[in-house]
Short mmCIF file of C-alpha atoms in Angstrom, two decimals:
data_model
loop_
_atom_site.label_atom_id
_atom_site.label_comp_id
_atom_site.label_asym_id
_atom_site.label_seq_id
_atom_site.Cartn_x
_atom_site.Cartn_y
_atom_site.Cartn_z
CA MET A 778 0.00 0.00 0.00
CA ALA A 779 2.75 2.41 0.97
CA GLY A 780 4.53 1.80 -2.32
CA ASN A 781 1.44 2.60 -4.35
CA ILE A 782 0.85 5.78 -2.37
CA TRP A 783 4.47 6.79 -2.93
CA ARG A 784 4.29 6.25 -6.67
CA SER A 785 1.10 8.26 -7.02
CA ALA A 786 2.43 11.09 -4.87
CA VAL A 787 5.57 11.54 -6.91
CA SER A 788 3.57 11.38 -10.11
CA GLN A 789 1.25 14.08 -8.80
CA VAL A 790 3.88 16.45 -7.47
CA VAL A 791 3.47 18.90 -10.30
CA GLY A 792 -0.31 18.70 -10.29
CA ALA A 793 -0.66 22.18 -8.91
CA MET A 794 0.96 23.48 -12.08
CA LYS A 795 -2.03 22.71 -14.28
CA THR A 796 -3.21 26.29 -14.07
CA GLY A 797 -2.65 28.75 -16.86
CA THR A 798 0.40 30.41 -15.29
CA GLN A 799 2.31 27.16 -15.05
CA PRO A 800 4.47 25.15 -17.35
CA ARG A 801 4.62 25.06 -21.08
CA THR A 802 3.41 22.18 -23.21
CA PHE A 803 6.31 20.12 -24.45
CA VAL A 804 6.38 18.67 -27.94
CA ARG A 805 7.62 15.25 -28.91
CA GLY A 806 11.24 14.75 -29.71
CA MET A 807 14.46 15.39 -27.85
CA ARG A 808 14.36 17.95 -25.07
CA THR A 809 17.37 19.72 -23.66
CA VAL A 810 17.78 19.88 -19.90
CA THR A 811 20.38 21.92 -18.07
CA LEU A 812 22.36 19.57 -15.85
CA ILE A 813 24.21 20.96 -12.85
CA PRO A 814 26.17 17.97 -11.47
CA GLY A 815 27.16 19.78 -8.30
CA ASP A 816 29.92 19.01 -5.82
CA GLY A 817 31.16 15.99 -3.88
CA ILE A 818 29.14 12.96 -4.96
CA GLY A 819 27.13 15.11 -7.36
CA PRO A 820 28.99 14.11 -10.54
CA GLU A 821 28.70 10.39 -9.65
CA ILE A 822 24.98 10.40 -9.04
CA SER A 823 24.43 12.63 -12.07
CA THR A 824 26.26 10.07 -14.20
CA ALA A 825 24.05 7.33 -12.72
CA VAL A 826 20.90 9.24 -13.67
CA MET A 827 22.16 9.80 -17.21
CA GLU A 828 22.93 6.09 -17.60
CA ILE A 829 19.44 5.13 -16.41
CA PHE A 830 17.85 7.69 -18.73
CA GLU A 831 19.82 6.24 -21.61
CA ALA A 832 18.67 2.73 -20.73
CA ALA A 833 15.09 3.99 -20.64
CA LYS A 834 15.57 5.75 -23.98
CA ALA A 835 14.27 8.95 -22.45
CA PRO A 836 14.31 11.71 -25.09
CA ILE A 837 16.54 13.98 -23.04
CA GLN A 838 19.81 15.55 -24.03
CA TRP A 839 21.91 17.09 -21.30
CA GLU A 840 23.55 20.49 -21.34
CA GLU A 841 26.02 20.38 -18.49
CA ARG A 842 26.88 23.55 -16.61
CA ASN A 843 28.97 24.17 -13.52
CA VAL A 844 27.72 26.67 -11.01
CA THR A 845 30.02 28.73 -8.84
CA ALA A 846 29.39 32.22 -7.52
CA ILE A 847 31.09 35.04 -9.40
CA GLN A 848 31.01 38.77 -8.82
CA GLY A 849 29.44 40.91 -11.48
CA PRO A 850 29.36 44.68 -11.93
CA GLY A 851 29.22 46.52 -8.65
CA GLY A 852 30.34 43.45 -6.73
CA LYS A 853 26.95 41.74 -6.97
CA TRP A 854 27.12 37.95 -6.66
CA MET A 855 25.71 35.99 -9.57
CA ILE A 856 25.85 32.58 -11.23
CA PRO A 857 28.06 32.19 -14.33
CA PRO A 858 26.44 33.73 -17.44
CA ASP A 859 26.62 30.47 -19.41
CA ALA A 860 24.65 28.67 -16.69
CA LYS A 861 22.01 31.39 -16.58
CA GLU A 862 21.73 31.47 -20.35
CA SER A 863 21.29 27.70 -20.45
CA MET A 864 18.49 27.75 -17.86
CA ASP A 865 16.79 30.73 -19.47
CA ARG A 866 16.73 28.85 -22.77
CA ASN A 867 15.91 25.32 -21.59
CA LYS A 868 13.62 26.28 -18.69
CA ILE A 869 14.18 22.88 -17.04
CA GLY A 870 17.13 21.93 -14.86
CA LEU A 871 18.37 18.96 -12.84
CA LYS A 872 20.79 19.73 -10.05
CA GLY A 873 23.02 17.64 -7.83
CA PRO A 874 24.11 18.79 -4.35
CA LEU A 875 26.03 22.05 -4.10
CA LYS A 876 28.32 22.81 -1.20
CA THR A 877 27.40 25.83 0.87
CA PRO A 878 30.59 27.65 1.83
CA ILE A 879 30.75 29.00 5.34
CA ALA A 880 32.16 32.49 5.81
CA ALA A 881 33.37 32.46 2.21
CA GLY A 882 32.09 35.94 1.47
CA HIS A 883 29.39 34.93 -0.99
CA PRO A 884 25.85 33.57 -0.56
CA SER A 885 24.71 29.97 -0.70
CA MET A 886 24.66 28.76 -4.29
CA ASN A 887 21.28 27.14 -3.71
CA LEU A 888 19.94 30.48 -2.47
CA LEU A 889 21.47 32.28 -5.43
CA LEU A 890 19.80 29.87 -7.88
CA ARG A 891 16.41 30.35 -6.22
CA LYS A 892 16.69 34.10 -6.40
CA THR A 893 18.08 34.18 -9.94
CA PHE A 894 15.20 32.14 -11.37
CA ASP A 895 12.52 33.13 -8.85
CA LEU A 896 12.03 29.52 -7.75
CA TYR A 897 9.35 30.43 -5.26
CA ALA A 898 7.94 27.00 -4.35
CA ASN A 899 9.84 23.99 -3.08
CA VAL A 900 7.64 20.90 -3.30
CA ARG A 901 8.73 17.77 -1.50
CA PRO A 902 6.54 14.65 -1.21
CA CYS A 903 7.37 12.42 1.74
CA VAL A 904 5.78 9.02 1.33
CA SER A 905 6.72 5.62 2.74
CA ILE A 906 8.62 3.38 0.31
CA GLU A 907 7.63 -0.23 -0.01
CA GLY A 908 10.46 -2.53 1.02
CA TYR A 909 12.46 0.16 2.84
CA LYS A 910 11.71 -0.27 6.52
CA THR A 911 11.51 2.77 8.79
CA PRO A 912 9.87 3.35 12.20
CA TYR A 913 6.89 4.88 10.38
CA THR A 914 4.54 3.33 7.83
CA ASP A 915 2.02 4.87 5.44
CA VAL A 916 3.50 8.35 5.64
CA ASP A 917 1.87 10.41 2.90
CA LEU A 918 2.35 14.16 3.11
CA VAL A 919 3.75 17.04 1.09
CA THR A 920 5.70 20.04 2.33
CA ILE A 921 5.44 23.24 0.31
CA ARG A 922 8.05 25.80 1.27
CA GLU A 923 8.23 29.47 0.30
CA ASN A 924 11.63 29.55 -1.32
CA THR A 925 12.66 33.17 -1.87
CA GLU A 926 12.56 35.19 1.32
CA GLY A 927 12.20 34.87 5.11
CA GLU A 928 15.38 34.39 7.11
CA TYR A 929 17.10 33.22 3.93
CA SER A 930 16.82 36.59 2.24
CA GLY A 931 20.54 37.02 2.83
CA ILE A 932 20.15 40.43 4.45
CA GLU A 933 22.69 40.63 7.26
CA HIS A 934 24.89 43.36 8.65
CA VAL A 935 27.03 44.27 11.62
CA ILE A 936 25.39 46.77 13.96
CA VAL A 937 28.46 47.23 16.15
CA ASP A 938 31.47 45.03 16.76
CA GLY A 939 30.25 41.72 18.15
CA VAL A 940 26.60 42.28 17.19
CA VAL A 941 25.17 41.00 13.91
CA GLN A 942 21.62 41.50 12.70
CA SER A 943 19.83 39.22 10.23
CA ILE A 944 16.62 40.46 8.60
CA LYS A 945 13.60 38.21 8.14
CA LEU A 946 11.82 39.51 5.07
CA ILE A 947 8.17 38.56 4.54
CA THR A 948 6.16 40.17 1.75
CA GLU A 949 2.49 40.11 0.93
CA ASN A 950 3.02 39.07 -2.69
CA ALA A 951 5.32 36.12 -1.90
CA SER A 952 3.05 34.94 0.91
CA ARG A 953 -0.04 35.11 -1.28
CA ARG A 954 1.73 33.30 -4.11
CA ILE A 955 2.89 30.34 -2.02
CA ALA A 956 -0.43 30.08 -0.16
CA GLU A 957 -2.44 29.96 -3.39
CA TYR A 958 0.02 27.46 -4.88
CA ALA A 959 -0.45 25.16 -1.87
CA PHE A 960 -4.24 25.20 -2.15
CA GLU A 961 -4.12 24.73 -5.92
CA TYR A 962 -1.76 21.80 -5.44
CA ALA A 963 -4.10 20.25 -2.86
CA ARG A 964 -7.13 20.62 -5.12
CA ASN A 965 -5.43 19.24 -8.23
CA ASN A 966 -4.05 16.25 -6.35
CA GLN A 967 -7.18 15.32 -4.41
CA ARG A 968 -5.61 16.33 -1.13
CA ALA A 969 -8.02 16.97 1.73
CA SER A 970 -6.29 19.63 3.80
CA VAL A 971 -3.69 22.37 3.95
CA THR A 972 -1.93 23.27 7.19
CA ALA A 973 -0.26 26.67 7.51
CA VAL A 974 2.83 26.38 9.72
CA HIS A 975 3.82 29.56 11.53
CA LYS A 976 4.94 31.34 14.71
CA ALA A 977 2.64 34.34 14.49
CA ASN A 978 2.24 34.25 18.26
CA ILE A 979 5.85 35.45 18.53
CA MET A 980 6.57 37.14 15.19
CA ARG A 981 3.24 38.89 14.95
CA MET A 982 4.03 41.11 11.99
CA SER A 983 6.09 38.84 9.72
CA ASP A 984 4.47 35.46 10.37
CA GLY A 985 1.23 37.32 10.94
CA LEU A 986 1.33 38.58 7.35
CA PHE A 987 2.09 35.09 6.05
CA LEU A 988 -0.81 33.63 8.04
CA TRP A 989 -3.15 36.37 6.87
CA LYS A 990 -2.43 35.51 3.22
CA CYS A 991 -3.01 31.81 3.95
CA ARG A 992 -6.38 32.63 5.50
CA GLU A 993 -7.30 34.71 2.47
CA ALA A 994 -6.35 31.89 0.12
CA ALA A 995 -8.38 29.42 2.18
CA GLU A 996 -11.49 31.50 1.53
CA LYS A 997 -11.11 30.77 -2.20
CA TYR A 998 -10.79 27.02 -1.66
CA LYS A 999 -13.73 26.04 0.52
CA ASP A 1000 -13.41 22.43 -0.65
CA ILE A 1001 -10.03 22.14 1.10
CA LYS A 1002 -9.88 21.95 4.87
CA PHE A 1003 -7.62 24.65 6.32
CA THR A 1004 -5.83 24.49 9.65
CA GLU A 1005 -3.23 26.67 11.34
CA MET A 1006 -0.54 25.28 13.62
CA TYR A 1007 2.54 26.57 15.41
CA LEU A 1008 5.82 25.20 14.09
CA ASP A 1009 6.77 23.60 17.41
CA THR A 1010 3.37 21.93 17.69
CA VAL A 1011 3.70 20.56 14.15
CA CYS A 1012 7.09 19.05 15.00
CA LEU A 1013 5.71 17.42 18.14
CA ASN A 1014 2.67 15.99 16.37
CA MET A 1015 4.69 14.96 13.33
CA VAL A 1016 6.92 12.56 15.22
CA GLN A 1017 3.94 11.21 17.17
CA ASP A 1018 1.62 10.61 14.21
CA PRO A 1019 2.57 11.92 10.77
CA THR A 1020 -0.58 10.46 9.20
CA GLN A 1021 -2.61 13.39 10.55
CA PHE A 1022 -0.94 15.75 8.05
CA ASP A 1023 -1.57 16.18 4.35
CA VAL A 1024 -0.23 19.33 2.65
CA LEU A 1025 1.78 21.74 4.76
CA VAL A 1026 2.74 25.25 3.63
CA MET A 1027 5.24 27.42 5.45
CA PRO A 1028 7.83 30.20 5.22
CA ASN A 1029 11.38 29.50 4.12
CA LEU A 1030 13.31 28.59 7.27
CA TYR A 1031 10.50 26.51 8.74
CA GLY A 1032 10.23 24.66 5.45
CA ASP A 1033 13.94 23.93 5.37
CA ILE A 1034 13.78 22.33 8.82
CA LEU A 1035 10.41 20.61 8.63
CA SER A 1036 10.91 19.12 5.17
CA ASP A 1037 14.11 17.46 6.36
CA LEU A 1038 12.32 16.15 9.44
CA CYS A 1039 9.63 14.67 7.20
CA ALA A 1040 12.28 13.12 4.96
CA GLY A 1041 13.62 11.37 8.05
CA LEU A 1042 10.26 9.69 8.53
CA ILE A 1043 10.58 7.83 5.22
CA GLY A 1044 14.27 6.97 5.40
CA GLY A 1045 16.21 10.18 4.87
CA LEU A 1046 17.25 12.68 2.25
CA GLY A 1047 18.82 9.93 0.17
CA VAL A 1048 15.36 8.75 -0.96
CA THR A 1049 13.51 12.07 -1.02
CA PRO A 1050 12.81 13.87 -4.31
CA SER A 1051 12.41 17.62 -4.60
CA GLY A 1052 11.21 20.14 -7.15
CA ASN A 1053 11.60 23.91 -7.24
CA ILE A 1054 8.90 25.67 -9.22
CA GLY A 1055 9.42 29.16 -10.57
CA THR A 1056 7.74 31.70 -12.78
CA ASN A 1057 7.73 31.72 -16.59
CA GLY A 1058 7.84 27.92 -16.80
CA VAL A 1059 11.23 27.56 -15.09
CA ALA A 1060 11.74 24.58 -12.77
CA ILE A 1061 14.81 22.97 -11.21
CA PHE A 1062 14.63 19.48 -9.75
CA GLU A 1063 17.27 18.45 -7.26
CA SER A 1064 18.60 16.06 -4.70
CA VAL A 1065 18.43 17.76 -1.32
CA HIS A 1066 21.06 15.76 0.53
CA GLY A 1067 24.59 17.01 1.09
CA THR A 1068 27.69 16.65 -1.03
CA ALA A 1069 29.07 13.80 1.13
CA PRO A 1070 32.73 14.61 0.43
CA ASP A 1071 33.84 11.69 2.63
CA ILE A 1072 32.58 9.16 0.06
CA ALA A 1073 33.01 11.21 -3.11
CA GLY A 1074 34.80 9.26 -5.82
CA LYS A 1075 34.49 5.95 -3.97
CA ASP A 1076 31.50 4.54 -5.90
CA MET A 1077 29.47 4.43 -2.68
CA ALA A 1078 26.86 7.12 -3.30
CA ASN A 1079 23.13 6.47 -3.50
CA PRO A 1080 21.59 8.13 -6.60
CA THR A 1081 17.95 7.49 -5.59
CA ALA A 1082 17.07 11.04 -4.53
CA LEU A 1083 18.40 12.60 -7.72
CA LEU A 1084 16.82 9.86 -9.81
CA LEU A 1085 13.39 10.34 -8.26
CA SER A 1086 13.75 14.09 -8.68
CA ALA A 1087 14.53 13.41 -12.34
CA VAL A 1088 11.36 11.32 -12.52
CA MET A 1089 9.45 14.35 -11.23
CA MET A 1090 11.15 16.36 -13.94
CA LEU A 1091 10.03 13.94 -16.66
CA ARG A 1092 6.43 14.17 -15.54
CA HIS A 1093 6.71 17.94 -15.46
CA MET A 1094 7.80 17.70 -19.10
CA GLY A 1095 4.91 15.41 -20.01
CA LEU A 1096 7.09 12.32 -20.49
CA HIS A 1097 4.91 10.12 -18.31
CA ALA A 1098 5.70 6.73 -19.84
CA HIS A 1099 9.45 7.16 -19.40
CA ALA A 1100 8.92 8.48 -15.88
CA LYS A 1101 6.82 5.47 -14.91
CA ASN A 1102 9.32 2.95 -16.27
CA ILE A 1103 12.26 4.52 -14.46
CA GLU A 1104 10.29 4.93 -11.25
CA THR A 1105 9.07 1.34 -11.35
CA ALA A 1106 12.59 0.02 -11.98
CA CYS A 1107 13.94 2.03 -9.04
CA TYR A 1108 11.26 0.91 -6.58
CA ASP A 1109 11.43 -2.70 -7.72
CA THR A 1110 15.19 -2.70 -7.16
CA ILE A 1111 14.75 -1.33 -3.66
CA ARG A 1112 11.95 -3.75 -2.83
CA ASP A 1113 13.98 -6.71 -4.14
CA LYS A 1114 16.78 -5.83 -1.64
CA LYS A 1115 19.44 -7.73 -3.60
CA VAL A 1116 21.41 -4.77 -4.94
CA LEU A 1117 21.37 -1.81 -2.57
CA THR A 1118 23.88 0.83 -1.58
CA LYS A 1119 25.09 0.88 1.99
CA ASP A 1120 22.73 3.61 3.19
CA LEU A 1121 19.80 1.57 1.86
CA GLY A 1122 20.86 -1.45 3.87
CA GLY A 1123 23.03 -3.24 1.31
CA ASN A 1124 26.68 -3.47 0.35
CA SER A 1125 26.56 -2.72 -3.36
CA LYS A 1126 28.36 0.05 -5.16
CA CYS A 1127 26.65 2.98 -6.80
CA SER A 1128 27.56 1.57 -10.21
CA GLU A 1129 26.05 -1.83 -9.32
CA PHE A 1130 22.83 -0.28 -8.03
CA THR A 1131 22.65 1.83 -11.18
CA ALA A 1132 23.23 -1.20 -13.40
CA ALA A 1133 20.45 -3.12 -11.65
CA ILE A 1134 17.99 -0.30 -12.29
CA CYS A 1135 19.14 -0.05 -15.91
CA GLN A 1136 18.52 -3.75 -16.44
CA ARG A 1137 15.02 -3.52 -14.98
CA VAL A 1138 14.30 -0.53 -17.21
CA ARG A 1139 15.35 -2.50 -20.28
CA ASP A 1140 13.25 -5.47 -19.16
CA LEU A 1141 10.19 -3.21 -19.09
CA ASP A 1142 10.54 -2.39 -22.79
#
């Protein structure tokens, strides 16, 4: 049962984008996708995904770009022009993990990508996987995170020596946009409820504005049950009984924390797909785990998260048959338990796990 729920949830993740402002219609034939392999294990798992796509005969050609922060005119941080041009042209991207430098003088690359392409909604389904045992069963929820502002606006300054101030930016437009997206997603995917996660009892103006926009959106979607809950209460209830939640929408920082907590319920970030939805048809799908430099280059990485994110990408592009075959091959390999990477409970190499999925994909033809 859990496996079926998982498969349907991943296939529905872009359901909220069926409205007129969301993605383009893709024609048959080869499509070009911007590939950002990332750092650490990123190149290895990106190679695994490309091999599986080739085995599935997915009509995708890859345009690889590296992303590192550079300073433009006036000292403003930006991504390399060739990477931006590629994304502007292709609209669709697949991204491996990027390292976030600490005290390096420039912003997080993930944050820079979100701001550059206005990737305002992070959508992450967390659903139990058949054959992968965790303390929780039948988890089936979706976190929707506002992706462009909040504490991650990158506005910080020194007030006096030894005192640093960080600004939490909440705007009416961004709050309305993410709230309406969450309700539209719930409606299009036959979800029963949306929970707004906040701390408006403490941050009355900022979280208060976010909550106000969620309440306004709820008035337009009377068919969807709306609840409000404090972040700390959500965390408490989540670890006690995650089945009580359906779709959760929240500001940036809360979403970063809570979506990782939810990923832990189903086995971790190594099996959790993620999609970032922007304006003008732009979308970047990504693995959300770290760069794992300790195992980089050792053929030990687990490509599942990036692969499932790529499956989301295929469905976003309308390539449903290819998406289903790859997804089925991945889940069947996990359920079979014969060829698994170490973090999945096995002793196989990344290349062996990849080969097993490739063989199952070919067998489905």
